[in-house]
mmCIF file of C-alpha atoms in Angstrom:
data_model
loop_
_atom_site.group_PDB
_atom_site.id
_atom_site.type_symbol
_atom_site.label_atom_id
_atom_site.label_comp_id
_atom_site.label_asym_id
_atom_site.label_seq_id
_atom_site.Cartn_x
_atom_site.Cartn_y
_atom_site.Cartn_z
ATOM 1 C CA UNK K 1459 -11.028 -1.080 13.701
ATOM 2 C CA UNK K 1460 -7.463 -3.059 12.699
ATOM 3 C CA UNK K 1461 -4.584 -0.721 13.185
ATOM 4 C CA UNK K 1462 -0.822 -1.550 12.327
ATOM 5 C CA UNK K 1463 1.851 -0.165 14.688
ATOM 6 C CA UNK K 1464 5.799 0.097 12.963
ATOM 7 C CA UNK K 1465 7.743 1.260 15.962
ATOM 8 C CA UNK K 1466 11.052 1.458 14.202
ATOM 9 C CA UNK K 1467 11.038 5.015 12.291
ATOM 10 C CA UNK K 1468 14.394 4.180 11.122
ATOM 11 C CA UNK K 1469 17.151 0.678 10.974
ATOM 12 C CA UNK K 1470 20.643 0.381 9.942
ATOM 13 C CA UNK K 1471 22.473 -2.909 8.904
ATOM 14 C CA UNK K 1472 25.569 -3.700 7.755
ATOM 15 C CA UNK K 1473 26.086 -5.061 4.192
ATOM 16 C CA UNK K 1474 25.979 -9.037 4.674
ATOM 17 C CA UNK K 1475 24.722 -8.714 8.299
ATOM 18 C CA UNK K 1476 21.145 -9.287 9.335
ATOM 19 C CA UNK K 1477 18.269 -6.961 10.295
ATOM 20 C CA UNK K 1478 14.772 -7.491 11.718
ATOM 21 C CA UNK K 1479 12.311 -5.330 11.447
ATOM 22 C CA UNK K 1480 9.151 -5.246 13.694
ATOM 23 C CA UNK K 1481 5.571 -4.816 13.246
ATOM 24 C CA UNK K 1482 2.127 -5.340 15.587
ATOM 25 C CA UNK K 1483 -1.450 -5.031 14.189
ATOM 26 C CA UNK K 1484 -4.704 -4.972 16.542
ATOM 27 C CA UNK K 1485 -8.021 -6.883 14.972
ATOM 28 C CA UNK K 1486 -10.418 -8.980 16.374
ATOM 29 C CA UNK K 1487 -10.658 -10.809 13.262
ATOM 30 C CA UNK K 1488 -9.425 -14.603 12.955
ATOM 31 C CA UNK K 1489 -8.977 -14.356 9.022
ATOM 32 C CA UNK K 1490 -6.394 -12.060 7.435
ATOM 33 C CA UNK K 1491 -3.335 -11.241 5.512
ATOM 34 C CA UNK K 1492 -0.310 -9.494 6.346
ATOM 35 C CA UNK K 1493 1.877 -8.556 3.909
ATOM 36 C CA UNK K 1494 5.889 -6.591 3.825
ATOM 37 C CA UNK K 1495 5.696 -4.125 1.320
ATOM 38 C CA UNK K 1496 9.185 -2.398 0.111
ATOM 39 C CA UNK K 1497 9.084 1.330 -1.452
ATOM 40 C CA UNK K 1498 12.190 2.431 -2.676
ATOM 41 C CA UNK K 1499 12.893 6.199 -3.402
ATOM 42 C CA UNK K 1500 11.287 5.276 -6.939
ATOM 43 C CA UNK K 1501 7.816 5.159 -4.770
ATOM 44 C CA UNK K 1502 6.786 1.924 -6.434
ATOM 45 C CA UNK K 1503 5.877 -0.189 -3.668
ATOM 46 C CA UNK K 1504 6.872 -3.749 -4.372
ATOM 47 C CA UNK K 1505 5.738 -6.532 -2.535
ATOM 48 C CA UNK K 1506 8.171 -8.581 -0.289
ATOM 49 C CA UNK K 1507 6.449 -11.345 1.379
ATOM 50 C CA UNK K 1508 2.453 -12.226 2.541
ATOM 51 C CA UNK K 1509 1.396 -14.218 5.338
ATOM 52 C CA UNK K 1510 -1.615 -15.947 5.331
ATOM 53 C CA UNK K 1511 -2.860 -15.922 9.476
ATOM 54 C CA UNK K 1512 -4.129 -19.323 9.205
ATOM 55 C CA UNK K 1513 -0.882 -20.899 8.066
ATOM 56 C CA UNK K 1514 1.203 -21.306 11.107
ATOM 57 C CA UNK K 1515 4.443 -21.964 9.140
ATOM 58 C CA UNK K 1516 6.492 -18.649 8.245
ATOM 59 C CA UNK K 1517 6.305 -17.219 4.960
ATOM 60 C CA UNK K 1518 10.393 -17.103 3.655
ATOM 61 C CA UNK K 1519 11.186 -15.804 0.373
ATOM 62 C CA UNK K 1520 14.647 -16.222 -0.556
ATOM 63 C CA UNK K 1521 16.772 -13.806 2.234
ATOM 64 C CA UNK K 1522 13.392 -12.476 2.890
ATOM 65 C CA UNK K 1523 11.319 -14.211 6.137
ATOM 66 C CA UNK K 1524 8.874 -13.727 8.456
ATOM 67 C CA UNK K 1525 8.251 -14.189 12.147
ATOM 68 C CA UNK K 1526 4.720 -14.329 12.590
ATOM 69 C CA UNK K 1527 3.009 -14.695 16.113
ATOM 70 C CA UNK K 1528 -0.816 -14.609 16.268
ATOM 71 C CA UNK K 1529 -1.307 -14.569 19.534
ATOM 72 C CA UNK K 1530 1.037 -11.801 20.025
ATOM 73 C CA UNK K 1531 -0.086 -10.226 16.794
ATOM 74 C CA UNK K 1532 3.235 -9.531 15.989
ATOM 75 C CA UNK K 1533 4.537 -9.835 12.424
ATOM 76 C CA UNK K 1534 8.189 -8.949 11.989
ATOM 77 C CA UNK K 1535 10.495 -9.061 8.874
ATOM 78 C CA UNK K 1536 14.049 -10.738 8.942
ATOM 79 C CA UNK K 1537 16.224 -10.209 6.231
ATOM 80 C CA UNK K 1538 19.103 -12.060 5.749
ATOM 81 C CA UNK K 1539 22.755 -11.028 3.904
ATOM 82 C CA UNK K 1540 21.549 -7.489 3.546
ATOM 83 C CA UNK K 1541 22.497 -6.198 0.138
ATOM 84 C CA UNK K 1542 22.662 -1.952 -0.849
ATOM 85 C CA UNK K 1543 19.611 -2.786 -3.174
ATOM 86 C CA UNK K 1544 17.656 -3.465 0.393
ATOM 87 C CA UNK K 1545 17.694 0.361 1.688
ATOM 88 C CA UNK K 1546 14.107 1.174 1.209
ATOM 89 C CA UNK K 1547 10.805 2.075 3.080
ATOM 90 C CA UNK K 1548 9.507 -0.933 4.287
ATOM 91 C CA UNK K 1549 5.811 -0.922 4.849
ATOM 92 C CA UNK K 1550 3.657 -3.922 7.233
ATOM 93 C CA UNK K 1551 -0.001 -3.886 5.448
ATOM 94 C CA UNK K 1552 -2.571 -6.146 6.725
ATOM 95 C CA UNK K 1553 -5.677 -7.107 4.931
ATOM 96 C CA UNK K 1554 -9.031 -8.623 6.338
ATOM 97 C CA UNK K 1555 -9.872 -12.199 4.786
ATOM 98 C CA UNK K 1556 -13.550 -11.968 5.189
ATOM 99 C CA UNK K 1557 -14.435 -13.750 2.476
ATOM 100 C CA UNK K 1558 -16.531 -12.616 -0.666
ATOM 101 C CA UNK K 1559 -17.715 -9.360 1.318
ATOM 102 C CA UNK K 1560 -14.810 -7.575 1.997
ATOM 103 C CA UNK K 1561 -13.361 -5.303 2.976
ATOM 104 C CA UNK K 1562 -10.433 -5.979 0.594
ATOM 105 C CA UNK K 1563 -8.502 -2.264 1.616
ATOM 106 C CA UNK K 1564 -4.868 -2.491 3.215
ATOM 107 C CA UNK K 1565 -4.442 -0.932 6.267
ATOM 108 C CA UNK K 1566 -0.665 0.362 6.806
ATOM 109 C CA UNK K 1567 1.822 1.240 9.228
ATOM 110 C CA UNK K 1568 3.995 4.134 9.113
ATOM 111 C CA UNK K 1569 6.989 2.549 8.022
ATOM 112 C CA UNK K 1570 10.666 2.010 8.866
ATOM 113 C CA UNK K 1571 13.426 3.597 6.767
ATOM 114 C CA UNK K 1572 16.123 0.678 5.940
ATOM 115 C CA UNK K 1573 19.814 2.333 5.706
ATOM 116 C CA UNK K 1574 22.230 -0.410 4.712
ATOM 117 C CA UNK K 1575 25.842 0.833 5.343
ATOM 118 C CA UNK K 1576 28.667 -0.086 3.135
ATOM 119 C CA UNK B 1183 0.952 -3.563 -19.724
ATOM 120 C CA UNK B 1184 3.844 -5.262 -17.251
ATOM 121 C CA UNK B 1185 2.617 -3.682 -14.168
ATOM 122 C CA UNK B 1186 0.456 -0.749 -12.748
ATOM 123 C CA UNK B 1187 0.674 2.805 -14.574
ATOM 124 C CA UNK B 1188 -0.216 5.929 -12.995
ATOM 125 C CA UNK B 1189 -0.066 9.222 -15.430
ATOM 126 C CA UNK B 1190 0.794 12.239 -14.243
ATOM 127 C CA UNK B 1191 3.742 11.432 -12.352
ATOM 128 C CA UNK B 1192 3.928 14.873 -10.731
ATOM 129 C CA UNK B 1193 1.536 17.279 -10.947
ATOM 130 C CA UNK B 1194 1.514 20.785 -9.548
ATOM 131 C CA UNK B 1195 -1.738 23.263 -9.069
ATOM 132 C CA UNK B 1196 -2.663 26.604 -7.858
ATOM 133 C CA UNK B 1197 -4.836 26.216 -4.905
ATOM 134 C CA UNK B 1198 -8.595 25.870 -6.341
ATOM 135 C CA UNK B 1199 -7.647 24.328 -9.363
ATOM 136 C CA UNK B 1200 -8.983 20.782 -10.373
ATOM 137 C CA UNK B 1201 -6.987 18.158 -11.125
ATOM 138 C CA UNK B 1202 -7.454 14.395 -12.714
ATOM 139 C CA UNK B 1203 -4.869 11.736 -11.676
ATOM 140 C CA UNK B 1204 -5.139 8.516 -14.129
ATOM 141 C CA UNK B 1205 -4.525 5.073 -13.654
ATOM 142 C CA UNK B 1206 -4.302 1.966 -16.043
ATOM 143 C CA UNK B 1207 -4.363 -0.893 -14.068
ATOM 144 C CA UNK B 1208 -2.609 -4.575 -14.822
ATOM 145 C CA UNK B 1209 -4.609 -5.835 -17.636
ATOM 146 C CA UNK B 1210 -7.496 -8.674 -16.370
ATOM 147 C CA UNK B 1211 -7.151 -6.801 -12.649
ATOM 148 C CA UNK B 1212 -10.728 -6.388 -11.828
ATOM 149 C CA UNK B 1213 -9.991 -4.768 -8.387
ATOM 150 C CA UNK B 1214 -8.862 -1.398 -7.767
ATOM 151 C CA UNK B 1215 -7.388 0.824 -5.440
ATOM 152 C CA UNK B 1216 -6.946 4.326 -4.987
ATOM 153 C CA UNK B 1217 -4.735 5.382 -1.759
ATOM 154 C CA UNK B 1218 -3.263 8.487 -0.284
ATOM 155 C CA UNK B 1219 0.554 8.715 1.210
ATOM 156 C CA UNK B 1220 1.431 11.584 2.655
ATOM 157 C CA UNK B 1221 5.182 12.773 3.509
ATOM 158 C CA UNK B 1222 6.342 10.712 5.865
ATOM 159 C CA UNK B 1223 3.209 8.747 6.225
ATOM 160 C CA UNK B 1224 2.335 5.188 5.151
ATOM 161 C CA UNK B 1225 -0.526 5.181 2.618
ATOM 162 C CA UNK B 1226 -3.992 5.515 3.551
ATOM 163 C CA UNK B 1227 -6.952 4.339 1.733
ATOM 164 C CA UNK B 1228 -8.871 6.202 0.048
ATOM 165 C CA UNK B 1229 -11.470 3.991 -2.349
ATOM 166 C CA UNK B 1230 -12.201 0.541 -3.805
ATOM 167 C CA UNK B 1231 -13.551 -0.523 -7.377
ATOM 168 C CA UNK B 1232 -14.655 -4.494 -8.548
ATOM 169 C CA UNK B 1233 -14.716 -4.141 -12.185
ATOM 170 C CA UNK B 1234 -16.821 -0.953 -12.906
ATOM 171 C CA UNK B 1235 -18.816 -0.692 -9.891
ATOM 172 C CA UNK B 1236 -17.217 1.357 -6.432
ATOM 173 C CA UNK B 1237 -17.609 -0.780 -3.469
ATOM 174 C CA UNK B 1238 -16.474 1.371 -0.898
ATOM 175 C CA UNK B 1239 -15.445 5.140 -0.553
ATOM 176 C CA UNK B 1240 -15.405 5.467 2.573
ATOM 177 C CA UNK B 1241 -11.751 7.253 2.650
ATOM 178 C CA UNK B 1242 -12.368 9.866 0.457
ATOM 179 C CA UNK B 1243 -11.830 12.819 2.867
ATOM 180 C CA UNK B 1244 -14.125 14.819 1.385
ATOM 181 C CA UNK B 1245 -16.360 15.763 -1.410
ATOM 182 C CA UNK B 1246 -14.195 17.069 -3.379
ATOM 183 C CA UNK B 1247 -12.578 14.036 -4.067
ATOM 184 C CA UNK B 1248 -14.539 11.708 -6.704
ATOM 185 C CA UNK B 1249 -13.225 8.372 -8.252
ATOM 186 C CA UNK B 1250 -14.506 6.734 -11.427
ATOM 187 C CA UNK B 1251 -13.950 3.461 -13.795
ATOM 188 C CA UNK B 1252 -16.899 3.666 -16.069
ATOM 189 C CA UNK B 1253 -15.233 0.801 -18.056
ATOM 190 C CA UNK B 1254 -14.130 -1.326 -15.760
ATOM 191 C CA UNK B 1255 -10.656 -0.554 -16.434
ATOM 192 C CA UNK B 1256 -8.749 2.759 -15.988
ATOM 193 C CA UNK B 1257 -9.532 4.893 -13.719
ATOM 194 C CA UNK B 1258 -9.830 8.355 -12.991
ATOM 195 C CA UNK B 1259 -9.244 10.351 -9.098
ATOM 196 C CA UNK B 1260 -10.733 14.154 -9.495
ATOM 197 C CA UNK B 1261 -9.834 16.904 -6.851
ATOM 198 C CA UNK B 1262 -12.088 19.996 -7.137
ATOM 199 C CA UNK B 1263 -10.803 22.847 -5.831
ATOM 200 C CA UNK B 1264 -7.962 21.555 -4.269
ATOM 201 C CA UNK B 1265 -6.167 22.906 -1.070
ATOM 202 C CA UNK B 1266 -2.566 22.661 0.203
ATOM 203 C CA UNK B 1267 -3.459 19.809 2.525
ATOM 204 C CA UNK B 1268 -4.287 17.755 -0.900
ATOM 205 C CA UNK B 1269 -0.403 17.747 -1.443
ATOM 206 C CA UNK B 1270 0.497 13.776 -1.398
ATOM 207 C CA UNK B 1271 1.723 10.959 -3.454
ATOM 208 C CA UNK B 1272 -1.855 9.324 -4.803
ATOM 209 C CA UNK B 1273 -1.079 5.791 -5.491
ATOM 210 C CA UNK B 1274 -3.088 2.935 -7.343
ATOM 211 C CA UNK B 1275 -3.022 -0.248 -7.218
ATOM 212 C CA UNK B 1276 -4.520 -3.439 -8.534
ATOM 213 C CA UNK B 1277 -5.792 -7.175 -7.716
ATOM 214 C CA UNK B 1278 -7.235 -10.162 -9.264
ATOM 215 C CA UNK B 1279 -10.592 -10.773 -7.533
ATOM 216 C CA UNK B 1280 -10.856 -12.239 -4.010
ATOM 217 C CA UNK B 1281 -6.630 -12.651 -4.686
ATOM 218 C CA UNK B 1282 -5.003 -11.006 -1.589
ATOM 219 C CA UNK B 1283 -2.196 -9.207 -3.725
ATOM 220 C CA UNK B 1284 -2.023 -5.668 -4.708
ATOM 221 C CA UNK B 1285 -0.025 -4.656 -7.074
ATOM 222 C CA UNK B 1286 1.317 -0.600 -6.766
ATOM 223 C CA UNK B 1287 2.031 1.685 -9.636
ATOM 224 C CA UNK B 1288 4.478 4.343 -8.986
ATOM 225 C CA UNK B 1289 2.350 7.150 -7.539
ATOM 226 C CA UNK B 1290 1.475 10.642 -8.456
ATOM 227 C CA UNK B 1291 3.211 13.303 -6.576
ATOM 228 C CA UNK B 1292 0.994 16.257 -6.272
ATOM 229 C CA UNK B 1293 2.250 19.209 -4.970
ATOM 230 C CA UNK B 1294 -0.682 22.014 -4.292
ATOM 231 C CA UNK B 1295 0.898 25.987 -4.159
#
């Protein structure tokens, strides 16, 4: 079974300065997503960035970017000029890709707890 | 709709009460997702529907959870009798089909006294 390991229960940053946050999954799959996930205290969990694992390019979205190493299975989150609006659960999902069949469920860590500090 | 709605957003019960948690999807989303998050926790899953039809259940923890979307859009999460250890934020979420993305609404809190 694919399990996702967040190690970081909590982070801090400074306002402008950068953070990384870290995440490892276990699967014996070749084919599967990964995905950064943000939940603010609103619980709406809004999605940050997905990474395909057969792309080996990064995924970057604006200050938002991966580092993604499949042969580590490591998937961690950089993100860049941290802003207030940033402090937030951030949640590491990853989906199987098996085609048509499924299974199409997210499995997730437990999360880190952004602070970003004025 | 813009996004994912969930209705109630917080819901207390008595121990052994039922309860029905709603969802109304994104409108077209033909996949759909219940999970469970518990304090602290990241969610867990808890069942899948394609369009009307529910693919897999296999995180319901027990059987006093049941899940339907007769229609093939909103859906419905029952809890019969439910017990303290029921207290979580149920979330939904939707998907286009085979499309990787799920898209959250804001959860039901439900707090079981």
């Amino acid at each position: 079974a694919q399990t996702v390991t967040q190690s970081q229960p909590e982070m801090s940053v400074q306002e402008a300065e950068t953070v990384t946050l870290s995440c490892t999954y276990d699967t014996s799959e070749s084919d599967y997503y990964l995905f950064w996930y943000k939940q603010p205290p609103s619980r709406q969990m809004i999605l940050v960035i997905r990474q395909e694992a057969y792309k080996q390019q990064n995924a970057t979205e604006n200050r938002f970017s991966v580092n993604f190493q499949k042969a580590a299975k490591s998937f961690s989150l950089k993100i860049s000029d941290s802003q207030l609006g940033d402090a937030a659960m951030y949640f590491c999902a990853y989906r199987s890709g098996q085609g048509d069949s499924g299974p199409y469920k997210y499995i997730f860590g437990t999360g880190t707890r952004l602070k970003v500090l004025a | 709709g813009a996004g994912v709605s969930q209705s109630p957003r917080y819901k207390v019960a008595k121990r052994g009460q039922d309860v029905a948690l709603r969802c109304d999807p994104i409108s077209g989303h033909v996949s759909l997702f219940w999970y469970q998050q518990a304090l602290g926790q990241g969610p867990e899953f808890l069942t899948y529907f394609q369009n009307e039809a529910q693919l897999d259940k296999s995180g319901l923890p027990s059987d006093r959870f049941f899940a339907e979307r007769p229609e093939g859009s909103v859906s419905t999460l029952k809890i019969q009798r439910t017990q303290q250890e029921d207290s979580a934020v149920y979330l939904c979420a939707s998907s286009l089909a085979l499309f990787p993305e799920q898209y959250f609404g804001p959860g039901t809190r439900l707090t079981v006294t």
